mmCIF file of C-alpha atoms and ligand atoms in Angstrom:
data_model
loop_
_atom_site.group_PDB
_atom_site.id
_atom_site.type_symbol
_atom_site.label_atom_id
_atom_site.label_comp_id
_atom_site.label_asym_id
_atom_site.label_seq_id
_atom_site.Cartn_x
_atom_site.Cartn_y
_atom_site.Cartn_z
ATOM 1 C CA MET X 1 12.569 2.413 60.262
ATOM 2 C CA ASN X 2 10.125 1.095 57.786
ATOM 3 C CA VAL X 3 9.159 -2.609 58.664
ATOM 4 C CA LEU X 4 7.645 -4.953 55.800
ATOM 5 C CA GLY X 5 5.693 -7.509 57.485
ATOM 6 C CA ILE X 6 3.759 -10.988 55.900
ATOM 7 C CA GLU X 7 1.898 -12.625 57.602
ATOM 8 C CA THR X 8 0.571 -16.387 56.142
ATOM 9 C CA SER X 9 -0.464 -18.613 58.762
ATOM 10 C CA CYS X 10 -4.287 -19.233 57.518
ATOM 11 C CA ASP X 11 -6.752 -18.350 54.384
ATOM 12 C CA GLU X 12 -5.470 -14.515 54.589
ATOM 13 C CA THR X 13 -2.594 -13.670 52.070
ATOM 14 C CA ALA X 14 -0.956 -10.316 54.166
ATOM 15 C CA ALA X 15 1.633 -7.843 53.618
ATOM 16 C CA ALA X 16 1.824 -4.309 54.596
ATOM 17 C CA VAL X 17 5.047 -1.918 55.864
ATOM 18 C CA VAL X 18 5.206 -0.310 59.256
ATOM 19 C CA ALA X 19 6.569 2.625 60.018
ATOM 20 C CA GLU X 20 7.988 2.891 63.986
ATOM 21 C CA GLY X 21 6.341 0.519 64.759
ATOM 22 C CA ARG X 22 3.138 1.776 64.594
ATOM 23 C CA LEU X 23 2.031 3.788 62.077
ATOM 24 C CA VAL X 24 0.982 1.511 59.397
ATOM 25 C CA ARG X 25 2.097 3.201 55.612
ATOM 26 C CA SER X 26 0.343 0.562 53.989
ATOM 27 C CA SER X 27 -1.900 -3.035 54.148
ATOM 28 C CA VAL X 28 -2.381 -5.511 51.904
ATOM 29 C CA VAL X 29 -4.625 -8.725 52.371
ATOM 30 C CA SER X 30 -6.222 -10.932 50.177
ATOM 31 C CA SER X 31 -9.108 -13.323 51.362
ATOM 32 C CA GLN X 32 -9.253 -16.515 49.877
ATOM 33 C CA ILE X 33 -12.987 -16.856 51.686
ATOM 34 C CA ASP X 34 -14.567 -17.567 47.721
ATOM 35 C CA LEU X 35 -11.470 -20.524 47.379
ATOM 36 C CA HIS X 36 -12.459 -21.864 50.714
ATOM 37 C CA ALA X 37 -16.328 -21.379 51.017
ATOM 38 C CA ARG X 38 -17.888 -23.987 49.245
ATOM 39 C CA PHE X 39 -15.886 -26.569 51.005
ATOM 40 C CA GLY X 40 -17.417 -25.246 53.839
ATOM 41 C CA GLY X 41 -14.418 -24.293 56.051
ATOM 42 C CA VAL X 42 -10.915 -24.283 55.559
ATOM 43 C CA VAL X 43 -8.380 -26.856 52.556
ATOM 44 C CA PRO X 44 -4.755 -26.594 53.653
ATOM 45 C CA GLU X 45 -3.675 -27.832 50.499
ATOM 46 C CA ILE X 46 -5.147 -25.413 48.654
ATOM 47 C CA ALA X 47 -4.306 -22.787 51.393
ATOM 48 C CA GLY X 48 -0.896 -23.302 50.713
ATOM 49 C CA ARG X 49 -1.316 -23.080 46.484
ATOM 50 C CA ALA X 50 -3.202 -19.627 47.107
ATOM 51 C CA HIS X 51 -0.005 -18.100 49.059
ATOM 52 C CA VAL X 52 2.241 -19.040 46.648
ATOM 53 C CA GLU X 53 0.325 -17.025 43.737
ATOM 54 C CA LEU X 54 -1.218 -14.006 45.703
ATOM 55 C CA LEU X 55 2.134 -13.277 48.281
ATOM 56 C CA MET X 56 4.235 -11.164 46.046
ATOM 57 C CA PRO X 57 1.819 -9.423 44.564
ATOM 58 C CA ALA X 58 0.820 -8.513 47.885
ATOM 59 C CA VAL X 59 4.052 -7.551 49.090
ATOM 60 C CA ALA X 60 4.708 -5.780 45.940
ATOM 61 C CA GLU X 61 1.370 -3.490 46.368
ATOM 62 C CA ALA X 62 1.891 -3.152 50.114
ATOM 63 C CA MET X 63 6.096 -1.504 48.955
ATOM 64 C CA ALA X 64 4.390 0.685 46.502
ATOM 65 C CA ARG X 65 1.756 1.898 48.081
ATOM 66 C CA ALA X 66 3.479 2.329 50.992
ATOM 67 C CA GLY X 67 6.628 4.288 48.403
ATOM 68 C CA ILE X 68 9.154 2.082 49.034
ATOM 69 C CA GLU X 69 12.137 0.156 47.351
ATOM 70 C CA ARG X 70 12.963 -1.618 50.358
ATOM 71 C CA PRO X 71 12.298 -1.569 53.891
ATOM 72 C CA ASP X 72 15.078 -1.817 56.695
ATOM 73 C CA ALA X 73 13.770 -5.187 57.766
ATOM 74 C CA VAL X 74 11.158 -8.391 57.322
ATOM 75 C CA ALA X 75 9.475 -9.789 59.879
ATOM 76 C CA VAL X 76 7.305 -12.585 59.433
ATOM 77 C CA THR X 77 4.622 -15.315 60.882
ATOM 78 C CA TYR X 78 6.097 -18.460 61.833
ATOM 79 C CA GLY X 79 3.753 -19.902 64.283
ATOM 80 C CA PRO X 80 0.952 -20.877 65.138
ATOM 81 C CA GLY X 81 -1.118 -21.701 61.616
ATOM 82 C CA LEU X 82 -0.910 -24.017 58.953
ATOM 83 C CA VAL X 83 2.709 -26.135 58.459
ATOM 84 C CA GLY X 84 2.353 -25.168 54.402
ATOM 85 C CA SER X 85 0.438 -22.365 54.492
ATOM 86 C CA LEU X 86 3.507 -20.644 57.085
ATOM 87 C CA LEU X 87 6.213 -22.661 55.171
ATOM 88 C CA VAL X 88 5.618 -19.770 51.873
ATOM 89 C CA GLY X 89 5.897 -17.185 54.028
ATOM 90 C CA LEU X 90 8.580 -17.730 56.037
ATOM 91 C CA SER X 91 10.470 -19.179 52.827
ATOM 92 C CA ALA X 92 9.338 -15.252 50.926
ATOM 93 C CA ALA X 93 10.537 -13.770 54.082
ATOM 94 C CA LYS X 94 14.256 -14.914 54.375
ATOM 95 C CA GLY X 95 14.354 -14.927 50.098
ATOM 96 C CA LEU X 96 13.390 -11.317 50.809
ATOM 97 C CA ALA X 97 15.265 -10.017 53.956
ATOM 98 C CA MET X 98 19.209 -11.983 52.091
ATOM 99 C CA ALA X 99 18.024 -10.058 48.724
ATOM 100 C CA TRP X 100 17.777 -7.099 50.429
ATOM 101 C CA ARG X 101 20.641 -7.242 52.665
ATOM 102 C CA VAL X 102 18.325 -6.574 55.844
ATOM 103 C CA PRO X 103 17.257 -8.044 59.269
ATOM 104 C CA PHE X 104 14.376 -10.923 59.476
ATOM 105 C CA VAL X 105 12.549 -11.562 62.029
ATOM 106 C CA GLY X 106 9.770 -14.460 63.331
ATOM 107 C CA VAL X 107 7.057 -13.749 64.966
ATOM 108 C CA ASN X 108 4.554 -15.487 67.504
ATOM 109 C CA HIS X 109 1.226 -14.866 65.240
ATOM 110 C CA LEU X 110 -0.668 -14.084 68.575
ATOM 111 C CA GLU X 111 1.967 -11.966 69.881
ATOM 112 C CA GLY X 112 0.731 -10.344 66.472
ATOM 113 C CA HIS X 113 -2.884 -10.106 67.111
ATOM 114 C CA LEU X 114 -2.131 -8.132 70.813
ATOM 115 C CA PHE X 115 0.102 -5.468 68.729
ATOM 116 C CA ALA X 116 -3.579 -4.898 66.894
ATOM 117 C CA PRO X 117 -4.091 -2.165 70.033
ATOM 118 C CA VAL X 118 -1.318 -1.078 70.057
ATOM 119 C CA ILE X 119 -1.495 0.576 66.111
ATOM 120 C CA GLU X 120 -4.972 1.983 67.107
ATOM 121 C CA GLU X 121 -4.943 2.680 70.574
ATOM 122 C CA PRO X 122 -1.500 5.352 71.137
ATOM 123 C CA GLY X 123 -2.505 5.896 74.974
ATOM 124 C CA LEU X 124 -2.595 2.511 76.455
ATOM 125 C CA PRO X 125 -3.755 2.337 79.622
ATOM 126 C CA TRP X 126 -1.498 -0.875 80.690
ATOM 127 C CA PRO X 127 -1.863 -3.523 82.645
ATOM 128 C CA LEU X 128 -4.528 -4.301 79.704
ATOM 129 C CA VAL X 129 -6.573 -7.546 79.654
ATOM 130 C CA VAL X 130 -7.134 -9.304 75.924
ATOM 131 C CA LEU X 131 -9.406 -11.409 74.943
ATOM 132 C CA LEU X 132 -8.463 -12.529 71.559
ATOM 133 C CA VAL X 133 -11.255 -14.925 69.913
ATOM 134 C CA SER X 134 -10.863 -16.027 66.534
ATOM 135 C CA GLY X 135 -11.691 -19.292 64.548
ATOM 136 C CA GLY X 136 -8.146 -20.671 65.022
ATOM 137 C CA HIS X 137 -7.889 -19.180 69.160
ATOM 138 C CA THR X 138 -9.569 -18.236 72.165
ATOM 139 C CA LEU X 139 -7.329 -17.018 74.539
ATOM 140 C CA LEU X 140 -7.339 -14.579 77.830
ATOM 141 C CA VAL X 141 -4.234 -12.770 77.748
ATOM 142 C CA GLU X 142 -3.317 -10.331 80.675
ATOM 143 C CA ALA X 143 -0.597 -8.359 79.416
ATOM 144 C CA ALA X 144 1.199 -5.659 81.974
ATOM 145 C CA ALA X 145 2.839 -3.732 78.870
ATOM 146 C CA PRO X 146 3.777 -4.375 75.101
ATOM 147 C CA GLY X 147 6.129 -7.849 75.305
ATOM 148 C CA ARG X 148 5.010 -8.722 78.725
ATOM 149 C CA TYR X 149 2.248 -11.674 78.505
ATOM 150 C CA ARG X 150 0.566 -14.562 80.898
ATOM 151 C CA LEU X 151 -2.176 -16.459 79.670
ATOM 152 C CA LEU X 152 -5.062 -16.292 82.013
ATOM 153 C CA GLY X 153 -7.013 -19.173 79.898
ATOM 154 C CA GLN X 154 -7.609 -20.955 76.912
ATOM 155 C CA THR X 155 -10.478 -22.916 74.772
ATOM 156 C CA ILE X 156 -9.862 -26.769 75.913
ATOM 157 C CA ASP X 157 -11.693 -27.935 72.821
ATOM 158 C CA ASP X 158 -13.212 -25.373 69.976
ATOM 159 C CA ALA X 159 -12.304 -22.294 69.891
ATOM 160 C CA ALA X 160 -15.469 -19.494 70.070
ATOM 161 C CA GLY X 161 -15.408 -18.945 66.065
ATOM 162 C CA GLU X 162 -14.824 -22.158 65.976
ATOM 163 C CA ALA X 163 -18.418 -23.018 67.106
ATOM 164 C CA PHE X 164 -19.745 -20.080 65.860
ATOM 165 C CA ASP X 165 -18.515 -21.754 62.117
ATOM 166 C CA LYS X 166 -20.083 -24.986 63.100
ATOM 167 C CA VAL X 167 -23.577 -23.903 64.517
ATOM 168 C CA ALA X 168 -23.615 -22.147 62.144
ATOM 169 C CA ARG X 169 -23.392 -25.356 59.246
ATOM 170 C CA TYR X 170 -25.595 -27.158 61.088
ATOM 171 C CA LEU X 171 -28.259 -24.743 60.829
ATOM 172 C CA GLY X 172 -28.174 -24.549 57.329
ATOM 173 C CA LEU X 173 -26.203 -20.815 57.007
ATOM 174 C CA GLY X 174 -22.995 -21.251 55.363
ATOM 175 C CA TYR X 175 -19.553 -20.121 55.801
ATOM 176 C CA PRO X 176 -18.033 -18.239 57.587
ATOM 177 C CA GLY X 177 -20.221 -18.910 59.929
ATOM 178 C CA GLY X 178 -19.986 -16.080 62.501
ATOM 179 C CA PRO X 179 -21.669 -13.394 60.161
ATOM 180 C CA ALA X 180 -24.190 -15.770 59.672
ATOM 181 C CA ILE X 181 -25.335 -16.113 62.859
ATOM 182 C CA ASP X 182 -24.718 -12.589 64.191
ATOM 183 C CA ARG X 183 -27.117 -11.535 60.956
ATOM 184 C CA VAL X 184 -30.199 -14.135 62.162
ATOM 185 C CA ALA X 185 -29.686 -13.635 65.464
ATOM 186 C CA ARG X 186 -30.531 -10.117 65.015
ATOM 187 C CA GLU X 187 -34.464 -11.460 64.393
ATOM 188 C CA GLY X 188 -34.370 -13.917 67.187
ATOM 189 C CA ASP X 189 -35.346 -14.055 71.027
ATOM 190 C CA ALA X 190 -32.363 -15.315 72.901
ATOM 191 C CA SER X 191 -34.642 -16.594 75.484
ATOM 192 C CA ALA X 192 -36.372 -19.510 73.391
ATOM 193 C CA PHE X 193 -33.683 -21.822 74.792
ATOM 194 C CA SER X 194 -31.373 -21.791 77.676
ATOM 195 C CA PHE X 195 -28.282 -23.545 76.340
ATOM 196 C CA PRO X 196 -25.319 -24.451 78.452
ATOM 197 C CA ARG X 197 -22.467 -21.533 79.697
ATOM 198 C CA ALA X 198 -19.838 -24.702 80.411
ATOM 199 C CA MET X 199 -17.105 -23.870 83.092
ATOM 200 C CA LEU X 200 -18.410 -19.723 83.156
ATOM 201 C CA GLY X 201 -17.971 -20.141 87.256
ATOM 202 C CA GLU X 202 -14.165 -21.525 86.887
ATOM 203 C CA GLY X 203 -10.855 -20.148 86.043
ATOM 204 C CA TYR X 204 -10.140 -18.498 82.435
ATOM 205 C CA ASP X 205 -11.000 -21.478 80.309
ATOM 206 C CA PHE X 206 -13.202 -22.005 77.818
ATOM 207 C CA SER X 207 -15.085 -25.043 75.973
ATOM 208 C CA PHE X 208 -17.568 -24.916 73.767
ATOM 209 C CA SER X 209 -17.805 -28.105 71.986
ATOM 210 C CA GLY X 210 -21.007 -28.830 74.797
ATOM 211 C CA LEU X 211 -22.312 -25.851 73.168
ATOM 212 C CA LYS X 212 -22.588 -26.779 69.923
ATOM 213 C CA THR X 213 -23.743 -30.010 70.948
ATOM 214 C CA SER X 214 -26.774 -28.887 72.923
ATOM 215 C CA VAL X 215 -27.609 -26.812 69.717
ATOM 216 C CA VAL X 216 -27.863 -30.144 67.958
ATOM 217 C CA ARG X 217 -29.824 -32.258 70.787
ATOM 218 C CA THR X 218 -32.046 -29.260 70.749
ATOM 219 C CA VAL X 219 -33.115 -28.976 67.510
ATOM 220 C CA GLU X 220 -33.362 -32.516 66.764
ATOM 221 C CA ARG X 221 -36.039 -32.246 69.933
ATOM 222 C CA HIS X 222 -37.470 -29.195 68.419
ATOM 223 C CA PRO X 223 -37.768 -29.699 64.727
ATOM 224 C CA SER X 224 -39.756 -26.230 64.035
ATOM 225 C CA ALA X 225 -37.707 -24.130 66.441
ATOM 226 C CA SER X 226 -37.030 -20.843 63.960
ATOM 227 C CA THR X 227 -33.424 -20.640 63.085
ATOM 228 C CA PRO X 228 -33.208 -17.098 64.622
ATOM 229 C CA ASP X 229 -34.379 -17.917 67.569
ATOM 230 C CA VAL X 230 -31.504 -20.830 68.012
ATOM 231 C CA ALA X 231 -29.362 -18.573 66.007
ATOM 232 C CA ALA X 232 -30.032 -16.286 69.451
ATOM 233 C CA ALA X 233 -29.617 -17.879 72.113
ATOM 234 C CA PHE X 234 -26.587 -19.935 71.198
ATOM 235 C CA GLN X 235 -24.511 -16.034 70.393
ATOM 236 C CA GLU X 236 -26.389 -15.152 74.089
ATOM 237 C CA ALA X 237 -24.220 -18.163 75.292
ATOM 238 C CA VAL X 238 -21.344 -17.539 73.696
ATOM 239 C CA VAL X 239 -21.545 -13.850 74.213
ATOM 240 C CA ASP X 240 -22.087 -14.169 77.741
ATOM 241 C CA VAL X 241 -19.152 -16.914 79.431
ATOM 242 C CA LEU X 242 -16.703 -15.392 77.250
ATOM 243 C CA LEU X 243 -17.774 -11.375 78.450
ATOM 244 C CA THR X 244 -18.215 -13.275 82.739
ATOM 245 C CA LYS X 245 -14.297 -14.714 81.932
ATOM 246 C CA ALA X 246 -13.051 -11.154 80.583
ATOM 247 C CA ALA X 247 -14.747 -9.577 83.105
ATOM 248 C CA ARG X 248 -13.603 -12.088 85.911
ATOM 249 C CA ALA X 249 -9.715 -11.237 84.983
ATOM 250 C CA VAL X 250 -10.175 -7.130 84.273
ATOM 251 C CA ARG X 251 -11.388 -7.368 88.050
ATOM 252 C CA ALA X 252 -8.101 -10.078 89.124
ATOM 253 C CA VAL X 253 -5.108 -8.568 87.847
ATOM 254 C CA GLY X 254 -6.730 -4.831 88.279
ATOM 255 C CA ALA X 255 -6.523 -3.617 84.830
ATOM 256 C CA LYS X 256 -7.221 -0.902 83.626
ATOM 257 C CA GLY X 257 -8.928 -1.897 80.085
ATOM 258 C CA LEU X 258 -10.517 -4.213 77.923
ATOM 259 C CA CYS X 259 -9.288 -5.027 74.534
ATOM 260 C CA LEU X 260 -11.125 -7.277 72.041
ATOM 261 C CA GLY X 261 -9.325 -8.782 69.727
ATOM 262 C CA GLY X 262 -9.971 -11.866 66.382
ATOM 263 C CA GLY X 263 -12.403 -12.286 63.455
ATOM 264 C CA VAL X 264 -15.421 -13.020 66.368
ATOM 265 C CA ALA X 265 -14.411 -9.854 68.002
ATOM 266 C CA ALA X 266 -16.646 -8.745 65.180
ATOM 267 C CA ASN X 267 -19.484 -9.801 66.972
ATOM 268 C CA SER X 268 -22.626 -6.894 67.324
ATOM 269 C CA LEU X 269 -23.598 -8.705 70.677
ATOM 270 C CA LEU X 270 -19.703 -9.220 71.625
ATOM 271 C CA ARG X 271 -19.231 -5.257 70.889
ATOM 272 C CA ARG X 272 -22.124 -3.784 72.197
ATOM 273 C CA ARG X 273 -22.382 -5.593 75.376
ATOM 274 C CA ALA X 274 -18.329 -5.836 76.400
ATOM 275 C CA PRO X 275 -18.461 -2.323 77.762
ATOM 276 C CA GLU X 276 -21.859 -3.263 79.539
ATOM 277 C CA ALA X 277 -19.485 -6.379 81.157
ATOM 278 C CA VAL X 278 -16.225 -3.938 82.655
ATOM 279 C CA ASP X 279 -16.231 -0.570 84.643
ATOM 280 C CA VAL X 280 -13.283 0.157 82.457
ATOM 281 C CA PRO X 281 -12.395 1.614 79.141
ATOM 282 C CA THR X 282 -13.049 -1.183 76.683
ATOM 283 C CA TYR X 283 -10.954 -1.241 73.511
ATOM 284 C CA LEU X 284 -12.558 -2.749 69.604
ATOM 285 C CA PRO X 285 -10.279 -3.014 66.924
ATOM 286 C CA SER X 286 -11.826 -1.683 63.481
ATOM 287 C CA MET X 287 -12.460 -5.092 61.937
ATOM 288 C CA ALA X 288 -9.381 -4.815 60.040
ATOM 289 C CA MET X 289 -7.180 -5.340 62.415
ATOM 290 C CA CYS X 290 -9.307 -7.516 64.855
ATOM 291 C CA THR X 291 -8.946 -10.141 61.795
ATOM 292 C CA ASP X 292 -5.420 -11.753 60.309
ATOM 293 C CA ASN X 293 -3.948 -8.978 58.679
ATOM 294 C CA ALA X 294 0.218 -7.879 58.878
ATOM 295 C CA ALA X 295 0.436 -5.375 59.810
ATOM 296 C CA MET X 296 0.071 -6.516 63.484
ATOM 297 C CA VAL X 297 3.152 -8.925 61.676
ATOM 298 C CA ALA X 298 5.515 -5.803 61.268
ATOM 299 C CA ALA X 299 4.441 -4.101 64.662
ATOM 300 C CA ALA X 300 5.234 -6.980 65.826
ATOM 301 C CA GLY X 301 8.004 -7.091 64.202
ATOM 302 C CA THR X 302 9.094 -4.327 65.117
ATOM 303 C CA PHE X 303 8.909 -4.756 68.975
ATOM 304 C CA ARG X 304 11.032 -8.059 68.142
ATOM 305 C CA LEU X 305 13.720 -6.930 66.917
ATOM 306 C CA ALA X 306 14.593 -4.078 68.834
ATOM 307 C CA HIS X 307 13.777 -6.422 72.347
ATOM 308 C CA ASP X 308 15.801 -9.588 71.132
ATOM 309 C CA GLY X 309 17.364 -9.071 68.085
ATOM 310 C CA PRO X 310 16.767 -10.345 64.153
ATOM 311 C CA SER X 311 15.821 -14.201 64.513
ATOM 312 C CA PRO X 312 18.330 -16.936 62.242
ATOM 313 C CA LEU X 313 17.929 -17.510 58.943
ATOM 314 C CA SER X 314 17.544 -20.796 60.301
ATOM 315 C CA LEU X 315 13.836 -20.091 61.805
ATOM 316 C CA ALA X 316 12.050 -23.341 61.265
ATOM 317 C CA ALA X 317 7.479 -23.013 60.878
ATOM 318 C CA ASP X 318 6.329 -23.799 63.894
ATOM 319 C CA PRO X 319 2.214 -24.943 63.502
ATOM 320 C CA ASN X 320 1.893 -25.050 67.646
ATOM 321 C CA LEU X 321 3.717 -22.728 68.753
ATOM 322 C CA PHE X 322 2.650 -21.193 72.282
ATOM 323 C CA LEU X 323 2.272 -17.731 73.910
ATOM 324 C CA ASP X 324 5.529 -17.315 76.138
ATOM 325 C CA PHE X 325 4.706 -16.486 79.469
ATOM 326 C CA SER X 326 6.770 -13.685 80.733
ATOM 327 C CA GLU X 327 9.149 -14.392 83.885
ATOM 328 C CA ASP X 328 7.703 -11.645 86.996
ATOM 329 C CA PHE X 329 3.692 -12.517 86.677
ATOM 330 C CA SER X 330 2.120 -13.462 90.418
ATOM 331 C CA GLU X 331 -0.909 -15.328 90.216
ATOM 332 C CA PRO X 332 -4.239 -13.676 89.358
ATOM 333 C CA GLU X 333 -7.129 -15.515 91.686
ATOM 334 C CA ALA X 334 -9.207 -17.398 89.948
HETATM 335 O O1 KG4 J 401 -9.444 -13.908 62.931
HETATM 336 P P1 KG4 J 401 -9.988 -14.901 61.764
HETATM 337 O O2 KG4 J 401 -10.540 -13.750 60.534
HETATM 338 O O3 KG4 J 401 -9.502 -15.555 61.334
HETATM 339 C C1 KG4 J 401 -8.902 -17.110 62.437
HETATM 340 O O4 KG4 J 401 -9.274 -17.739 62.848
HETATM 341 O O5 KG4 J 401 -7.418 -16.005 62.383
HETATM 342 O O6 KG4 J 401 -11.774 -15.160 62.296
HETATM 343 C C2 KG4 J 401 -12.940 -16.032 61.461
HETATM 344 C C3 KG4 J 401 -13.784 -16.084 62.456
HETATM 345 C C4 KG4 J 401 -14.938 -17.468 62.026
HETATM 346 O O7 KG4 J 401 -14.254 -18.409 62.846
HETATM 347 C C5 KG4 J 401 -16.115 -16.998 61.509
HETATM 348 O O8 KG4 J 401 -17.185 -16.991 62.056
HETATM 349 C C6 KG4 J 401 -16.395 -15.344 62.926
HETATM 350 O O9 KG4 J 401 -13.870 -15.123 63.189
HETATM 351 N N1 KG4 J 401 -16.857 -14.448 62.978
HETATM 352 C C7 KG4 J 401 -17.338 -13.658 63.785
HETATM 353 C C8 KG4 J 401 -18.005 -12.614 62.872
HETATM 354 N N2 KG4 J 401 -17.451 -12.428 62.106
HETATM 355 C C9 KG4 J 401 -15.660 -13.402 62.106
HETATM 356 N N3 KG4 J 401 -18.143 -14.667 64.395
HETATM 357 C C10 KG4 J 401 -19.047 -14.053 65.540
HETATM 358 N N4 KG4 J 401 -19.501 -13.007 64.825
HETATM 359 C C11 KG4 J 401 -19.239 -12.122 63.997
HETATM 360 N N5 KG4 J 401 -19.663 -11.274 63.180
HETATM 361 ZN ZN1 ZN J 402 -5.871 -14.966 63.845
#
């Protein structure tokens, strides 16, 4: 069964064809980073308009590369994300499903990210803990099996990637900030400053806005501080908090593996430290699977279709969609 996946929740316009829920036949991603870079972040109006221009060419290319003229179903992200961007993909997916007379299925973008490791690692051991860290989300999830999740914790303010982007902008390193900080931090001394690790000892939630403020205060107090040192110390604090909580979650739920996902999972320090932080295998997706793509949406859509059946064509975009908790989970100890 070939499923066409469509993803337009933020600033990547993506289409992909996935067979049997796991085999990526094609995956096309048109990034809009260049359009947004001069504004220092994603501009929703520009994103929506760019999706309109880029989506159908991406779909045509995904279908051509997969060598098919009609998929067996169409899956699309319907939330969370920017409403104007979601609507572009959702409307196109409904229209295509109607024209082709195939089932249509809506996918939660966060569940899409949770399917990225399923595509790349066929022999995943369950249960897993997944640390999903991007510009929009910071989630710690227990996954008992595909489709069975429990949200352990999330950020109470900025997402991890957002913290990278804001600190990079403050340090004059440009957008997107994560790769820039990652790069300059290699030249810096992470022990030059000690930034706060908020909520380190308690629970599974995260807070990064105080860390950002602390960076600003430190630079104000030490105007001649070396940017690489500040970047390295900031990165160290973020990675420390992420992995301390992920490791605690792995122990508490008795997970057999730790998966990373989202754009921040590209961070070189995080990737290097993750295997040292836990004594279970770590699964670090390829870059293309960490960041937003439509293959993960097609994979999650295949699962949802088999599990719950098609979605109604009246399905609305939901900018604030949550990840559903599954029933039958016992509380892990914090
Ligand atoms: O998953 P993603 O491509 O888009 C969404 O936010 O959904 O994630 C983008 C985020 C940005 O905040 C970017 O700064 C961050 O991922 N990022 C990184 C690195 N590469 C991308 N953060 C830290 N280190 C990196 N190497
Ligand atoms: Zn995402």
